[in-house]
Short mmCIF file of C-alpha atoms in Angstrom, two decimals:
data_model
loop_
_atom_site.label_atom_id
_atom_site.label_comp_id
_atom_site.label_asym_id
_atom_site.label_seq_id
_atom_site.Cartn_x
_atom_site.Cartn_y
_atom_site.Cartn_z
CA MET A 284 4.58 1.39 30.31
CA ILE A 285 1.84 0.26 27.94
CA THR A 286 1.52 1.72 24.48
CA ALA A 287 -0.83 1.77 21.50
CA ASN A 288 0.09 2.63 17.92
CA ARG A 289 -2.56 2.97 15.20
CA SER A 290 -2.67 4.49 11.69
CA ASP A 291 -5.26 4.61 8.90
CA VAL A 292 -5.10 5.91 5.33
CA GLY A 293 -8.43 7.71 5.80
CA ARG A 294 -11.40 7.93 3.45
CA ILE A 295 -9.94 10.19 0.73
CA ARG A 296 -6.21 9.50 0.31
CA HIS A 297 -4.86 6.52 -1.62
CA ILE A 298 -1.48 6.39 0.13
CA ASN A 299 -0.76 6.60 3.86
CA GLU A 300 2.08 9.10 4.19
CA ASP A 301 2.02 8.89 8.00
CA ARG A 302 4.58 6.75 9.78
CA SER A 303 4.88 5.94 13.49
CA TRP A 304 6.96 3.79 15.80
CA VAL A 305 7.07 2.96 19.51
CA GLY A 306 9.94 1.14 21.19
CA GLN A 307 10.98 0.26 24.74
CA LEU A 308 14.67 -0.08 25.60
CA ASP A 309 16.23 -2.42 28.18
CA ASN A 310 17.04 0.53 30.46
CA GLY A 311 13.34 1.37 30.88
CA ILE A 312 13.20 4.22 28.38
CA THR A 313 10.22 4.35 26.03
CA LEU A 314 10.54 6.09 22.66
CA ALA A 315 7.77 7.12 20.29
CA ILE A 316 7.46 9.10 17.07
CA VAL A 317 4.76 10.19 14.64
CA ALA A 318 5.71 11.62 11.23
CA ASP A 319 3.29 13.04 8.64
CA GLY A 320 4.93 13.14 5.22
CA MET A 321 4.30 15.61 2.43
CA GLY A 322 5.50 16.09 -1.12
CA GLY A 323 4.86 14.86 -4.63
CA HIS A 324 3.79 11.40 -5.74
CA GLN A 325 5.23 8.79 -3.36
CA ALA A 326 7.54 11.38 -1.78
CA GLY A 327 5.64 12.01 1.44
CA ASP A 328 5.74 8.42 2.61
CA VAL A 329 9.45 8.22 1.73
CA ALA A 330 10.18 11.32 3.81
CA SER A 331 8.22 10.14 6.85
CA GLN A 332 9.72 6.62 6.72
CA LEU A 333 13.27 8.00 6.42
CA ALA A 334 12.67 10.29 9.37
CA VAL A 335 11.24 7.54 11.57
CA ASN A 336 14.04 5.13 10.66
CA THR A 337 16.72 7.73 11.40
CA PHE A 338 15.16 8.63 14.75
CA ARG A 339 14.74 4.98 15.74
CA ASP A 340 18.23 3.89 14.73
CA MET A 341 19.94 6.76 16.53
CA LEU A 342 17.91 6.61 19.73
CA GLU A 343 18.04 2.82 20.08
CA LYS A 344 21.83 3.10 20.11
CA SER A 345 22.36 6.39 21.94
CA ALA A 346 19.60 6.32 24.59
CA SER A 347 20.36 2.81 25.85
CA LYS A 348 22.78 3.82 28.61
CA ALA A 349 21.55 3.01 32.11
CA ASP A 350 21.86 6.46 33.65
CA LEU A 351 20.67 8.75 30.84
CA SER A 352 19.96 12.21 32.29
CA MET A 353 17.15 14.54 31.25
CA GLN A 354 19.70 16.91 29.73
CA GLU A 355 21.22 14.08 27.71
CA GLY A 356 17.75 13.00 26.63
CA LYS A 357 16.95 16.49 25.36
CA MET A 358 20.23 16.61 23.46
CA LEU A 359 19.62 13.19 21.89
CA ILE A 360 16.07 14.03 20.78
CA ARG A 361 17.33 17.24 19.19
CA GLN A 362 20.25 15.47 17.50
CA ALA A 363 18.01 12.68 16.19
CA LEU A 364 15.57 15.13 14.60
CA VAL A 365 18.37 17.23 13.10
CA MET A 366 19.87 14.04 11.68
CA ALA A 367 16.46 13.08 10.28
CA ASN A 368 16.35 16.47 8.60
CA ASP A 369 19.80 15.89 7.08
CA VAL A 370 18.82 12.46 5.73
CA VAL A 371 15.52 13.60 4.19
CA TYR A 372 17.01 16.79 2.76
CA ASP A 373 19.91 14.85 1.23
CA MET A 374 17.57 12.35 -0.40
CA ALA A 375 15.36 15.14 -1.75
CA SER A 376 18.38 17.03 -3.09
CA ARG A 377 19.78 14.00 -4.94
CA ASN A 378 16.57 12.64 -6.47
CA GLU A 379 14.33 14.70 -8.71
CA GLN A 380 11.22 12.65 -7.89
CA TYR A 381 11.66 13.53 -4.21
CA TYR A 382 12.21 17.25 -4.75
CA ASN A 383 10.84 19.36 -1.88
CA MET A 384 9.52 16.38 0.09
CA GLY A 385 9.37 16.73 3.83
CA THR A 386 7.63 15.55 6.97
CA THR A 387 6.36 16.77 10.28
CA ILE A 388 7.60 15.04 13.43
CA VAL A 389 6.48 14.77 17.01
CA ALA A 390 8.64 12.47 19.12
CA ALA A 391 8.82 11.49 22.78
CA LEU A 392 11.36 10.04 25.18
CA TYR A 393 9.91 8.80 28.47
CA LYS A 394 11.89 7.81 31.56
CA GLU A 395 10.74 7.53 35.17
CA GLN A 396 7.65 9.72 34.81
CA GLN A 397 9.55 12.38 32.86
CA LEU A 398 8.73 13.21 29.24
CA ILE A 399 10.87 14.92 26.62
CA ILE A 400 9.06 15.97 23.45
CA GLY A 401 10.76 16.95 20.20
CA HIS A 402 8.62 18.72 17.62
CA ILE A 403 8.70 20.11 14.08
CA GLY A 404 5.54 20.90 12.09
CA ASP A 405 1.88 20.43 12.98
CA SER A 406 1.70 16.91 14.37
CA ARG A 407 0.93 17.27 18.05
CA ALA A 408 1.56 15.97 21.56
CA TYR A 409 -1.18 16.15 24.20
CA LEU A 410 -1.04 15.33 27.91
CA ILE A 411 -4.32 13.93 29.22
CA THR A 412 -4.76 13.95 33.00
CA ALA A 413 -7.57 13.91 35.55
CA ASP A 414 -7.65 17.70 35.17
CA GLY A 415 -8.22 17.66 31.40
CA ILE A 416 -6.30 17.78 28.14
CA ALA A 417 -3.33 20.05 27.42
CA GLN A 418 -1.59 20.52 24.08
CA LEU A 419 2.16 20.35 24.75
CA THR A 420 3.36 21.39 21.29
CA GLU A 421 2.79 24.54 19.28
CA ASP A 422 1.97 24.16 15.58
CA HIS A 423 4.49 25.49 13.08
CA THR A 424 1.81 26.73 10.68
CA LEU A 425 0.83 29.92 8.93
CA VAL A 426 -2.54 30.10 10.68
CA ASN A 427 -0.93 29.68 14.10
CA GLU A 428 1.35 32.63 13.33
CA LEU A 429 -1.73 34.65 12.33
CA VAL A 430 -3.49 33.67 15.57
CA LYS A 431 -0.45 34.57 17.68
CA SER A 432 -0.20 37.98 16.01
CA GLY A 433 -3.91 38.63 16.56
CA GLN A 434 -4.78 38.79 12.86
CA ILE A 435 -7.33 35.96 13.08
CA SER A 436 -9.21 34.15 15.86
CA LEU A 437 -8.96 30.49 16.78
CA GLU A 438 -12.39 29.96 15.23
CA GLU A 439 -11.25 31.56 11.98
CA ALA A 440 -8.07 29.48 12.02
CA ALA A 441 -10.07 26.24 12.03
CA HIS A 442 -11.60 27.10 8.64
CA HIS A 443 -8.86 29.24 7.12
CA PRO A 444 -8.19 28.36 3.44
CA ARG A 445 -4.43 28.16 4.13
CA ARG A 446 -4.66 26.22 7.38
CA ASN A 447 -2.52 23.41 5.93
CA VAL A 448 0.48 25.65 5.18
CA ILE A 449 3.38 24.50 7.36
CA THR A 450 6.13 26.98 8.27
CA ARG A 451 8.66 24.42 9.53
CA ALA A 452 9.21 20.81 8.45
CA VAL A 453 11.85 18.09 8.36
CA GLY A 454 13.76 17.81 5.08
CA THR A 455 12.59 20.91 3.22
CA ASP A 456 15.62 23.02 4.21
CA ALA A 457 19.26 22.28 4.96
CA GLN A 458 18.83 23.50 8.55
CA VAL A 459 15.90 23.01 10.88
CA GLU A 460 15.00 24.29 14.33
CA VAL A 461 13.69 21.71 16.81
CA ASP A 462 11.31 22.66 19.62
CA ILE A 463 11.89 20.73 22.84
CA TYR A 464 9.28 20.43 25.60
CA THR A 465 9.33 18.61 28.94
CA ALA A 466 6.47 17.38 31.11
CA ALA A 467 5.74 14.93 33.90
CA LEU A 468 3.67 11.82 33.18
CA SER A 469 2.11 10.76 36.47
CA ASP A 470 0.11 7.63 37.25
CA ASN A 471 -3.00 7.34 35.04
CA ASP A 472 -1.89 10.21 32.77
CA VAL A 473 -1.77 9.49 29.04
CA LEU A 474 0.51 10.98 26.38
CA LEU A 475 -1.13 11.29 22.96
CA LEU A 476 0.99 11.81 19.84
CA CYS A 477 -0.93 12.28 16.59
CA SER A 478 -0.91 13.60 13.05
CA ASP A 479 -3.23 16.43 12.00
CA GLY A 480 -5.53 13.86 10.46
CA LEU A 481 -6.84 13.44 14.01
CA THR A 482 -6.77 17.02 15.26
CA ASN A 483 -8.46 18.47 12.16
CA MET A 484 -11.36 16.05 12.59
CA VAL A 485 -11.71 15.42 16.34
CA SER A 486 -12.08 18.07 19.03
CA ASP A 487 -9.97 18.24 22.20
CA ASP A 488 -13.08 17.38 24.24
CA GLU A 489 -13.74 14.27 22.14
CA MET A 490 -10.13 13.18 22.53
CA LEU A 491 -10.31 13.71 26.29
CA GLN A 492 -13.58 11.80 26.67
CA THR A 493 -12.28 8.88 24.62
CA VAL A 494 -8.97 8.53 26.45
CA ARG A 495 -10.58 8.85 29.89
CA GLU A 496 -13.41 6.45 29.10
CA GLU A 497 -13.69 3.62 31.59
CA GLY A 498 -13.77 0.01 30.46
CA LEU A 499 -11.53 0.45 27.42
CA GLY A 500 -7.95 -0.73 27.03
CA LEU A 501 -5.35 1.57 25.49
CA ASP A 502 -5.51 -0.15 22.09
CA ASP A 503 -9.29 0.25 22.04
CA LYS A 504 -8.97 3.93 22.85
CA ALA A 505 -6.54 4.42 19.97
CA ASP A 506 -8.89 2.54 17.64
CA ARG A 507 -11.81 4.68 18.76
CA LEU A 508 -9.89 7.90 18.12
CA ILE A 509 -9.14 6.71 14.58
CA GLN A 510 -12.82 5.84 14.07
CA LEU A 511 -13.91 9.29 15.27
CA ALA A 512 -11.64 10.90 12.66
CA LEU A 513 -13.03 8.64 9.94
CA GLN A 514 -16.62 9.30 10.97
CA ALA A 515 -15.96 13.05 10.84
CA GLY A 516 -14.85 12.77 7.22
CA GLY A 517 -11.41 11.15 7.32
CA ASP A 518 -10.04 13.50 4.67
CA ASP A 519 -6.40 12.82 5.65
CA ASN A 520 -4.25 9.99 6.93
CA VAL A 521 -4.69 9.67 10.69
CA THR A 522 -2.17 8.31 13.19
CA VAL A 523 -2.44 7.93 16.96
CA VAL A 524 0.16 6.83 19.53
CA LEU A 525 -0.77 6.53 23.22
CA LEU A 526 1.59 5.99 26.18
CA GLN A 527 0.52 5.22 29.75
CA GLU A 528 2.39 4.03 32.83
CA GLU A 529 1.70 0.31 33.13
CA SER A 530 1.74 0.04 36.92
CA ALA A 531 -1.33 2.23 37.24
CA ALA A 532 -2.81 2.01 33.77
CA TYR A 533 -6.49 1.44 33.31
CA ARG A 534 -7.23 -2.05 32.04
CA GLY A 535 -10.05 -2.89 29.69
CA GLY A 536 -12.89 -4.29 31.82
CA ASP A 537 -11.35 -3.17 35.14
CA ASN A 538 -11.94 0.21 36.71
CA GLY A 539 -11.81 1.79 33.31
#
């Protein structure tokens, strides 16, 4: 498994409230997480860092067993994100300067071509294959609820004045519901985890073309995705994590 992990503050913001982490355990499991913090001054980056740290610490300990099953993996992802919610909510409750802070999360556990995705908020996971690009997660946002109920179109959602309103986040409430998704990651497929700083600026087609471009290594593809977001305006922090199976991964300068 090869990975790339990139983040940029963007062209408008002064603080990067995104946090991300990728780790590979001795038993062959790869873990990844992207968190997009929100809240008052300095609170968003605190929330996202707490969430990433909690996820990392729990999964590095709990997912290290040699024969971890898919069912155990799903349970661990859910438990780690619930624990992250508890930690962020507790910090926000005890410190006035962190009141109402929170963070989105999209996290992945990969083992033997099987993916488990945990998700809260509007950071996203995409699977990019020879057939195209597929969004694995469903945004927890007001505009997505309006689209699902038929009140607005997808085109209207892209420019809706309340498109940044999140309906579910880590740390804003004592309890949180975690969405769990599973998918297969075959040879040459790429998993993309990202904050909305990418998806609000870069189209699915642009993401697909960049990730499938021949002659670029995975790090270069992540860098190019960040640059596309910045060139489109870069009005938010932007974070990109890419995962690809190493045995069949495209190499920069090889067949693509």
